[in-house]
């Protein structure tokens, strides 16, 4: 089945680097997109595709993909980066479901 | 500037139909390359894709909801709508409308979201 798996929680010390991962076989065919969600807010797109950051997103956010794993890296994490991060992808070209991971709660210590 | 805004009742009775509308501004929903989507989020949980409609009227739904969901498009008002029938308490969630963009054949993403509207199913 088309599923994306994320660690439920990750922590990082202020100013350090953290990698948030998303795993699933569908990532062998499609790139992931990444969303930041703070309490009470709608998700915000922070990274997508092979190497794309939307306008206005700080360059400390970067992404990568290898095999069945997509990663979002935050270099020099700030307090304002504390949020839930969701990954998403399409299931396949013949099964156009949209799939979300369960989300990773990032705590900045 | 593209904006999406959900509207509809915040309280629905069990077994009835939930109806929400998303008003889009800043872009025509009759434009190719965009999938007009509904997504929901149960309290404290992850995001759940409900379905989308393309400007041609083609729809695709989450198989787990397929028998109860209908998404429609109204180009005259630049709105699209969600109907979810036979609701239960399990349908209580925040409902978001969003625009999914076909960037390349292997990359899709949701670039614009509504603020979300909470819906409670209760008698």
PDB file of C-alpha atoms in Angstrom:
ATOM      1  CA  UNK A   1       0.000   0.000   0.000  1.00  0.00           C
ATOM      2  CA  UNK A   2       1.034   3.617  -0.471  1.00  0.00           C
ATOM      3  CA  UNK A   3       2.257   4.865   2.878  1.00  0.00           C
ATOM      4  CA  UNK A   4       4.732   7.429   4.162  1.00  0.00           C
ATOM      5  CA  UNK A   5       6.392   6.911   7.526  1.00  0.00           C
ATOM      6  CA  UNK A   6       7.813   9.671   9.714  1.00  0.00           C
ATOM      7  CA  UNK A   7       9.311   9.606  13.193  1.00  0.00           C
ATOM      8  CA  UNK A   8       6.708  11.039  15.593  1.00  0.00           C
ATOM      9  CA  UNK A   9       9.135  13.371  17.330  1.00  0.00           C
ATOM     10  CA  UNK A  10      12.625  14.775  16.909  1.00  0.00           C
ATOM     11  CA  UNK A  11      14.532  17.323  18.975  1.00  0.00           C
ATOM     12  CA  UNK A  12      17.437  19.621  18.171  1.00  0.00           C
ATOM     13  CA  UNK A  13      19.519  22.047  20.185  1.00  0.00           C
ATOM     14  CA  UNK A  14      19.182  25.686  19.236  1.00  0.00           C
ATOM     15  CA  UNK A  15      21.533  26.491  16.365  1.00  0.00           C
ATOM     16  CA  UNK A  16      22.264  22.880  15.524  1.00  0.00           C
ATOM     17  CA  UNK A  17      21.306  20.865  12.445  1.00  0.00           C
ATOM     18  CA  UNK A  18      18.439  18.393  12.309  1.00  0.00           C
ATOM     19  CA  UNK A  19      17.251  15.981   9.642  1.00  0.00           C
ATOM     20  CA  UNK A  20      13.620  14.893   9.438  1.00  0.00           C
ATOM     21  CA  UNK A  21      12.963  11.825   7.326  1.00  0.00           C
ATOM     22  CA  UNK A  22      10.045  10.399   5.390  1.00  0.00           C
ATOM     23  CA  UNK A  23      10.074   6.825   4.112  1.00  0.00           C
ATOM     24  CA  UNK A  24       7.930   4.982   1.611  1.00  0.00           C
ATOM     25  CA  UNK A  25       8.174   3.020  -1.599  1.00  0.00           C
ATOM     26  CA  UNK A  26       6.240   5.707  -3.463  1.00  0.00           C
ATOM     27  CA  UNK A  27       9.228   8.014  -2.976  1.00  0.00           C
ATOM     28  CA  UNK A  28      11.123   5.897  -5.473  1.00  0.00           C
ATOM     29  CA  UNK A  29       8.825   7.345  -8.162  1.00  0.00           C
ATOM     30  CA  UNK A  30       7.709  10.723  -6.825  1.00  0.00           C
ATOM     31  CA  UNK A  31       9.454  13.476  -4.916  1.00  0.00           C
ATOM     32  CA  UNK A  32       8.157  14.520  -1.523  1.00  0.00           C
ATOM     33  CA  UNK A  33       6.867  17.905  -0.518  1.00  0.00           C
ATOM     34  CA  UNK A  34       7.310  19.208   3.021  1.00  0.00           C
ATOM     35  CA  UNK A  35       5.006  21.331   5.163  1.00  0.00           C
ATOM     36  CA  UNK A  36       5.566  23.170   8.428  1.00  0.00           C
ATOM     37  CA  UNK A  37       2.578  23.487  10.729  1.00  0.00           C
ATOM     38  CA  UNK A  38       2.547  25.543  13.907  1.00  0.00           C
ATOM     39  CA  UNK A  39      -0.334  25.337  16.400  1.00  0.00           C
ATOM     40  CA  UNK A  40      -3.577  26.758  15.099  1.00  0.00           C
ATOM     41  CA  UNK A  41      -2.168  27.434  11.638  1.00  0.00           C
ATOM     42  CA  UNK A  42      -2.566  25.865   8.241  1.00  0.00           C
ATOM     43  CA  UNK A  43       0.387  23.929   6.860  1.00  0.00           C
ATOM     44  CA  UNK A  44       3.015  25.966   5.037  1.00  0.00           C
ATOM     45  CA  UNK A  45       5.020  24.572   2.105  1.00  0.00           C
ATOM     46  CA  UNK A  46       8.739  24.732   2.950  1.00  0.00           C
ATOM     47  CA  UNK A  47      10.371  22.434   0.388  1.00  0.00           C
ATOM     48  CA  UNK A  48       9.429  20.366  -2.625  1.00  0.00           C
ATOM     49  CA  UNK A  49      10.828  18.215  -5.371  1.00  0.00           C
ATOM     50  CA  UNK A  50      14.461  17.510  -5.996  1.00  0.00           C
ATOM     51  CA  UNK A  51      15.747  20.839  -4.772  1.00  0.00           C
ATOM     52  CA  UNK A  52      13.105  23.569  -4.524  1.00  0.00           C
ATOM     53  CA  UNK A  53      12.389  26.050  -1.787  1.00  0.00           C
ATOM     54  CA  UNK A  54       9.369  28.381  -2.147  1.00  0.00           C
ATOM     55  CA  UNK A  55       9.947  32.133  -2.081  1.00  0.00           C
ATOM     56  CA  UNK A  56      10.273  33.471   1.444  1.00  0.00           C
ATOM     57  CA  UNK A  57      11.438  30.208   2.988  1.00  0.00           C
ATOM     58  CA  UNK A  58      14.857  30.609   4.649  1.00  0.00           C
ATOM     59  CA  UNK A  59      17.753  28.814   3.007  1.00  0.00           C
ATOM     60  CA  UNK A  60      18.436  26.940   6.234  1.00  0.00           C
ATOM     61  CA  UNK A  61      15.684  24.605   4.978  1.00  0.00           C
ATOM     62  CA  UNK A  62      16.933  22.076   2.442  1.00  0.00           C
ATOM     63  CA  UNK A  63      15.836  18.716   1.146  1.00  0.00           C
ATOM     64  CA  UNK A  64      17.174  15.558  -0.392  1.00  0.00           C
ATOM     65  CA  UNK A  65      15.973  12.219  -1.641  1.00  0.00           C
ATOM     66  CA  UNK A  66      17.575   8.799  -1.961  1.00  0.00           C
ATOM     67  CA  UNK A  67      15.842   5.542  -2.714  1.00  0.00           C
ATOM     68  CA  UNK A  68      12.698   5.305  -0.606  1.00  0.00           C
ATOM     69  CA  UNK A  69      13.669   8.112   1.762  1.00  0.00           C
ATOM     70  CA  UNK A  70      13.164  11.857   1.557  1.00  0.00           C
ATOM     71  CA  UNK A  71      14.783  14.175   4.071  1.00  0.00           C
ATOM     72  CA  UNK A  72      14.224  17.731   5.209  1.00  0.00           C
ATOM     73  CA  UNK A  73      17.269  19.314   6.833  1.00  0.00           C
ATOM     74  CA  UNK A  74      17.199  22.435   8.966  1.00  0.00           C
ATOM     75  CA  UNK A  75      20.675  23.939   9.358  1.00  0.00           C
ATOM     76  CA  UNK A  76      21.019  26.184  12.382  1.00  0.00           C
ATOM     77  CA  UNK A  77      17.593  25.508  13.874  1.00  0.00           C
ATOM     78  CA  UNK A  78      15.834  28.463  15.450  1.00  0.00           C
ATOM     79  CA  UNK A  79      13.151  28.588  18.106  1.00  0.00           C
ATOM     80  CA  UNK A  80      10.605  29.571  15.461  1.00  0.00           C
ATOM     81  CA  UNK A  81      11.250  26.321  13.613  1.00  0.00           C
ATOM     82  CA  UNK A  82       9.540  24.364  16.368  1.00  0.00           C
ATOM     83  CA  UNK A  83       6.528  22.861  14.607  1.00  0.00           C
ATOM     84  CA  UNK A  84       5.081  19.707  13.137  1.00  0.00           C
ATOM     85  CA  UNK A  85       6.564  18.797   9.768  1.00  0.00           C
ATOM     86  CA  UNK A  86       4.506  16.773   7.322  1.00  0.00           C
ATOM     87  CA  UNK A  87       5.706  15.070   4.141  1.00  0.00           C
ATOM     88  CA  UNK A  88       3.458  14.293   1.192  1.00  0.00           C
ATOM     89  CA  UNK A  89       3.587  12.661  -2.205  1.00  0.00           C
ATOM     90  CA  UNK A  90       1.395  11.205  -4.916  1.00  0.00           C
ATOM     91  CA  UNK A  91       1.001   7.425  -4.773  1.00  0.00           C
ATOM     92  CA  UNK A  92       1.686   6.715  -8.445  1.00  0.00           C
ATOM     93  CA  UNK A  93       0.775   7.836 -11.935  1.00  0.00           C
ATOM     94  CA  UNK A  94      -1.920   5.163 -12.158  1.00  0.00           C
ATOM     95  CA  UNK A  95      -3.088   5.642  -8.565  1.00  0.00           C
ATOM     96  CA  UNK A  96      -3.322   9.395  -8.099  1.00  0.00           C
ATOM     97  CA  UNK A  97      -4.018   9.273  -4.388  1.00  0.00           C
ATOM     98  CA  UNK A  98      -2.272  11.890  -2.309  1.00  0.00           C
ATOM     99  CA  UNK A  99      -0.459  10.440   0.691  1.00  0.00           C
ATOM    100  CA  UNK A 100       0.674  12.244   3.834  1.00  0.00           C
ATOM    101  CA  UNK A 101       3.116  11.021   6.441  1.00  0.00           C
ATOM    102  CA  UNK A 102       2.019  11.048  10.056  1.00  0.00           C
ATOM    103  CA  UNK A 103       3.995  14.186  10.837  1.00  0.00           C
ATOM    104  CA  UNK A 104       7.115  14.808  12.943  1.00  0.00           C
ATOM    105  CA  UNK A 105       6.980  17.110  15.949  1.00  0.00           C
ATOM    106  CA  UNK A 106      10.219  19.085  16.050  1.00  0.00           C
ATOM    107  CA  UNK A 107      11.266  20.468  19.412  1.00  0.00           C
ATOM    108  CA  UNK A 108      14.030  23.070  19.545  1.00  0.00           C
ATOM    109  CA  UNK A 109      15.806  22.844  22.896  1.00  0.00           C
TER     110      UNK A 109
ATOM    111  CA  UNK B   1      -2.166  36.975  -4.490  1.00  0.00           C
ATOM    112  CA  UNK B   2      -3.867  33.579  -4.383  1.00  0.00           C
ATOM    113  CA  UNK B   3      -6.169  33.059  -1.424  1.00  0.00           C
ATOM    114  CA  UNK B   4      -8.491  30.252  -0.398  1.00  0.00           C
ATOM    115  CA  UNK B   5     -11.221  30.544   2.208  1.00  0.00           C
ATOM    116  CA  UNK B   6     -13.414  27.780   3.589  1.00  0.00           C
ATOM    117  CA  UNK B   7     -16.988  28.395   4.664  1.00  0.00           C
ATOM    118  CA  UNK B   8     -19.823  26.278   5.987  1.00  0.00           C
ATOM    119  CA  UNK B   9     -21.540  25.045   9.136  1.00  0.00           C
ATOM    120  CA  UNK B  10     -19.327  24.304  12.095  1.00  0.00           C
ATOM    121  CA  UNK B  11     -21.795  21.813  13.552  1.00  0.00           C
ATOM    122  CA  UNK B  12     -23.389  18.891  11.732  1.00  0.00           C
ATOM    123  CA  UNK B  13     -25.695  16.234  13.161  1.00  0.00           C
ATOM    124  CA  UNK B  14     -24.786  12.551  12.904  1.00  0.00           C
ATOM    125  CA  UNK B  15     -26.048  10.830   9.727  1.00  0.00           C
ATOM    126  CA  UNK B  16     -26.441  14.178   7.960  1.00  0.00           C
ATOM    127  CA  UNK B  17     -24.340  15.656   5.167  1.00  0.00           C
ATOM    128  CA  UNK B  18     -21.401  17.960   5.768  1.00  0.00           C
ATOM    129  CA  UNK B  19     -21.173  20.703   3.139  1.00  0.00           C
ATOM    130  CA  UNK B  20     -18.267  23.106   2.804  1.00  0.00           C
ATOM    131  CA  UNK B  21     -17.315  25.641   0.158  1.00  0.00           C
ATOM    132  CA  UNK B  22     -13.900  27.000  -0.729  1.00  0.00           C
ATOM    133  CA  UNK B  23     -13.793  30.443  -2.307  1.00  0.00           C
ATOM    134  CA  UNK B  24     -10.710  31.025  -4.415  1.00  0.00           C
ATOM    135  CA  UNK B  25      -9.348  34.454  -5.275  1.00  0.00           C
ATOM    136  CA  UNK B  26      -6.329  35.539  -7.277  1.00  0.00           C
ATOM    137  CA  UNK B  27      -6.541  32.708  -9.819  1.00  0.00           C
ATOM    138  CA  UNK B  28      -9.245  31.101 -11.913  1.00  0.00           C
ATOM    139  CA  UNK B  29     -10.155  27.557 -10.904  1.00  0.00           C
ATOM    140  CA  UNK B  30     -10.581  26.942 -14.638  1.00  0.00           C
ATOM    141  CA  UNK B  31      -6.801  26.890 -15.019  1.00  0.00           C
ATOM    142  CA  UNK B  32      -4.986  23.676 -15.902  1.00  0.00           C
ATOM    143  CA  UNK B  33      -2.221  22.256 -13.743  1.00  0.00           C
ATOM    144  CA  UNK B  34      -4.021  22.762 -10.430  1.00  0.00           C
ATOM    145  CA  UNK B  35      -5.889  20.188  -8.378  1.00  0.00           C
ATOM    146  CA  UNK B  36      -8.415  21.776  -6.037  1.00  0.00           C
ATOM    147  CA  UNK B  37      -8.278  19.676  -2.912  1.00  0.00           C
ATOM    148  CA  UNK B  38      -9.849  19.013   0.439  1.00  0.00           C
ATOM    149  CA  UNK B  39      -7.765  17.817   3.352  1.00  0.00           C
ATOM    150  CA  UNK B  40      -8.754  17.282   6.961  1.00  0.00           C
ATOM    151  CA  UNK B  41      -6.969  16.977  10.266  1.00  0.00           C
ATOM    152  CA  UNK B  42      -8.343  15.293  13.359  1.00  0.00           C
ATOM    153  CA  UNK B  43      -7.404  16.888  16.655  1.00  0.00           C
ATOM    154  CA  UNK B  44      -3.740  16.239  17.384  1.00  0.00           C
ATOM    155  CA  UNK B  45      -3.325  14.033  14.324  1.00  0.00           C
ATOM    156  CA  UNK B  46      -1.746  14.141  10.901  1.00  0.00           C
ATOM    157  CA  UNK B  47      -3.207  15.351   7.644  1.00  0.00           C
ATOM    158  CA  UNK B  48      -5.714  13.204   5.750  1.00  0.00           C
ATOM    159  CA  UNK B  49      -6.309  13.808   2.053  1.00  0.00           C
ATOM    160  CA  UNK B  50     -10.011  13.689   1.165  1.00  0.00           C
ATOM    161  CA  UNK B  51      -9.933  14.253  -2.581  1.00  0.00           C
ATOM    162  CA  UNK B  52      -9.521  16.724  -5.404  1.00  0.00           C
ATOM    163  CA  UNK B  53     -11.179  18.052  -8.505  1.00  0.00           C
ATOM    164  CA  UNK B  54      -9.454  19.178 -11.680  1.00  0.00           C
ATOM    165  CA  UNK B  55     -10.714  22.066 -13.794  1.00  0.00           C
ATOM    166  CA  UNK B  56     -12.098  19.573 -16.284  1.00  0.00           C
ATOM    167  CA  UNK B  57     -14.385  18.242 -13.563  1.00  0.00           C
ATOM    168  CA  UNK B  58     -12.440  15.035 -13.045  1.00  0.00           C
ATOM    169  CA  UNK B  59     -12.390  13.949  -9.423  1.00  0.00           C
ATOM    170  CA  UNK B  60     -10.429  11.519  -7.344  1.00  0.00           C
ATOM    171  CA  UNK B  61     -11.191  10.559  -3.774  1.00  0.00           C
ATOM    172  CA  UNK B  62      -9.495   8.862  -0.869  1.00  0.00           C
ATOM    173  CA  UNK B  63     -10.651   5.241  -1.161  1.00  0.00           C
ATOM    174  CA  UNK B  64     -11.491   5.180   2.549  1.00  0.00           C
ATOM    175  CA  UNK B  65     -14.065   7.956   2.013  1.00  0.00           C
ATOM    176  CA  UNK B  66     -14.991   7.387  -1.607  1.00  0.00           C
ATOM    177  CA  UNK B  67     -18.534   6.153  -1.008  1.00  0.00           C
ATOM    178  CA  UNK B  68     -19.448   9.271   0.994  1.00  0.00           C
ATOM    179  CA  UNK B  69     -17.557  12.084  -0.724  1.00  0.00           C
ATOM    180  CA  UNK B  70     -18.391  14.392  -3.591  1.00  0.00           C
ATOM    181  CA  UNK B  71     -16.351  17.406  -4.727  1.00  0.00           C
ATOM    182  CA  UNK B  72     -17.755  19.848  -7.255  1.00  0.00           C
ATOM    183  CA  UNK B  73     -16.596  22.956  -9.065  1.00  0.00           C
ATOM    184  CA  UNK B  74     -18.431  26.214  -9.838  1.00  0.00           C
ATOM    185  CA  UNK B  75     -16.370  28.331 -12.237  1.00  0.00           C
ATOM    186  CA  UNK B  76     -19.008  31.074 -12.257  1.00  0.00           C
ATOM    187  CA  UNK B  77     -18.267  31.820  -8.593  1.00  0.00           C
ATOM    188  CA  UNK B  78     -14.689  30.550  -8.562  1.00  0.00           C
ATOM    189  CA  UNK B  79     -15.579  28.113  -5.812  1.00  0.00           C
ATOM    190  CA  UNK B  80     -15.324  24.420  -5.221  1.00  0.00           C
ATOM    191  CA  UNK B  81     -17.267  22.424  -2.682  1.00  0.00           C
ATOM    192  CA  UNK B  82     -17.144  19.327  -0.515  1.00  0.00           C
ATOM    193  CA  UNK B  83     -20.043  17.129   0.461  1.00  0.00           C
ATOM    194  CA  UNK B  84     -19.503  14.306   2.936  1.00  0.00           C
ATOM    195  CA  UNK B  85     -22.580  12.217   3.636  1.00  0.00           C
ATOM    196  CA  UNK B  86     -23.629  10.034   6.563  1.00  0.00           C
ATOM    197  CA  UNK B  87     -21.249  11.735   8.959  1.00  0.00           C
ATOM    198  CA  UNK B  88     -20.303  10.360  12.360  1.00  0.00           C
ATOM    199  CA  UNK B  89     -18.253  11.673  15.248  1.00  0.00           C
ATOM    200  CA  UNK B  90     -15.191  10.315  13.440  1.00  0.00           C
ATOM    201  CA  UNK B  91     -15.653  13.062  10.842  1.00  0.00           C
ATOM    202  CA  UNK B  92     -15.079  15.768  13.456  1.00  0.00           C
ATOM    203  CA  UNK B  93     -11.954  17.572  12.268  1.00  0.00           C
ATOM    204  CA  UNK B  94     -10.497  20.748  10.850  1.00  0.00           C
ATOM    205  CA  UNK B  95     -11.179  20.850   7.133  1.00  0.00           C
ATOM    206  CA  UNK B  96      -8.785  22.610   4.784  1.00  0.00           C
ATOM    207  CA  UNK B  97      -9.119  23.458   1.137  1.00  0.00           C
ATOM    208  CA  UNK B  98      -5.859  23.690  -0.765  1.00  0.00           C
ATOM    209  CA  UNK B  99      -4.419  24.021  -4.230  1.00  0.00           C
ATOM    210  CA  UNK B 100      -2.174  21.224  -5.409  1.00  0.00           C
ATOM    211  CA  UNK B 101       0.150  22.129  -8.251  1.00  0.00           C
ATOM    212  CA  UNK B 102       1.587  19.798 -10.866  1.00  0.00           C
ATOM    213  CA  UNK B 103       5.179  21.025 -10.909  1.00  0.00           C
ATOM    214  CA  UNK B 104       6.613  18.138 -12.958  1.00  0.00           C
ATOM    215  CA  UNK B 105       5.515  14.594 -13.721  1.00  0.00           C
ATOM    216  CA  UNK B 106       7.169  13.489 -10.472  1.00  0.00           C
ATOM    217  CA  UNK B 107       6.545  16.500  -8.249  1.00  0.00           C
ATOM    218  CA  UNK B 108       3.264  17.785  -6.870  1.00  0.00           C
ATOM    219  CA  UNK B 109       2.812  20.117  -3.955  1.00  0.00           C
ATOM    220  CA  UNK B 110       0.174  22.100  -2.056  1.00  0.00           C
ATOM    221  CA  UNK B 111       1.197  25.719  -2.423  1.00  0.00           C
ATOM    222  CA  UNK B 112      -1.862  27.515  -1.102  1.00  0.00           C
ATOM    223  CA  UNK B 113      -4.110  26.553   1.789  1.00  0.00           C
ATOM    224  CA  UNK B 114      -7.195  27.977   3.380  1.00  0.00           C
ATOM    225  CA  UNK B 115      -7.017  28.798   7.076  1.00  0.00           C
ATOM    226  CA  UNK B 116      -9.080  25.714   7.897  1.00  0.00           C
ATOM    227  CA  UNK B 117     -12.555  25.433   9.329  1.00  0.00           C
ATOM    228  CA  UNK B 118     -13.445  23.256  12.326  1.00  0.00           C
ATOM    229  CA  UNK B 119     -16.400  20.934  11.910  1.00  0.00           C
ATOM    230  CA  UNK B 120     -17.967  19.078  14.809  1.00  0.00           C
ATOM    231  CA  UNK B 121     -20.365  16.193  14.322  1.00  0.00           C
ATOM    232  CA  UNK B 122     -22.716  16.068  17.268  1.00  0.00           C
ATOM    233  CA  UNK B 123     -26.413  15.928  18.012  1.00  0.00           C
TER     234      UNK B 123
END
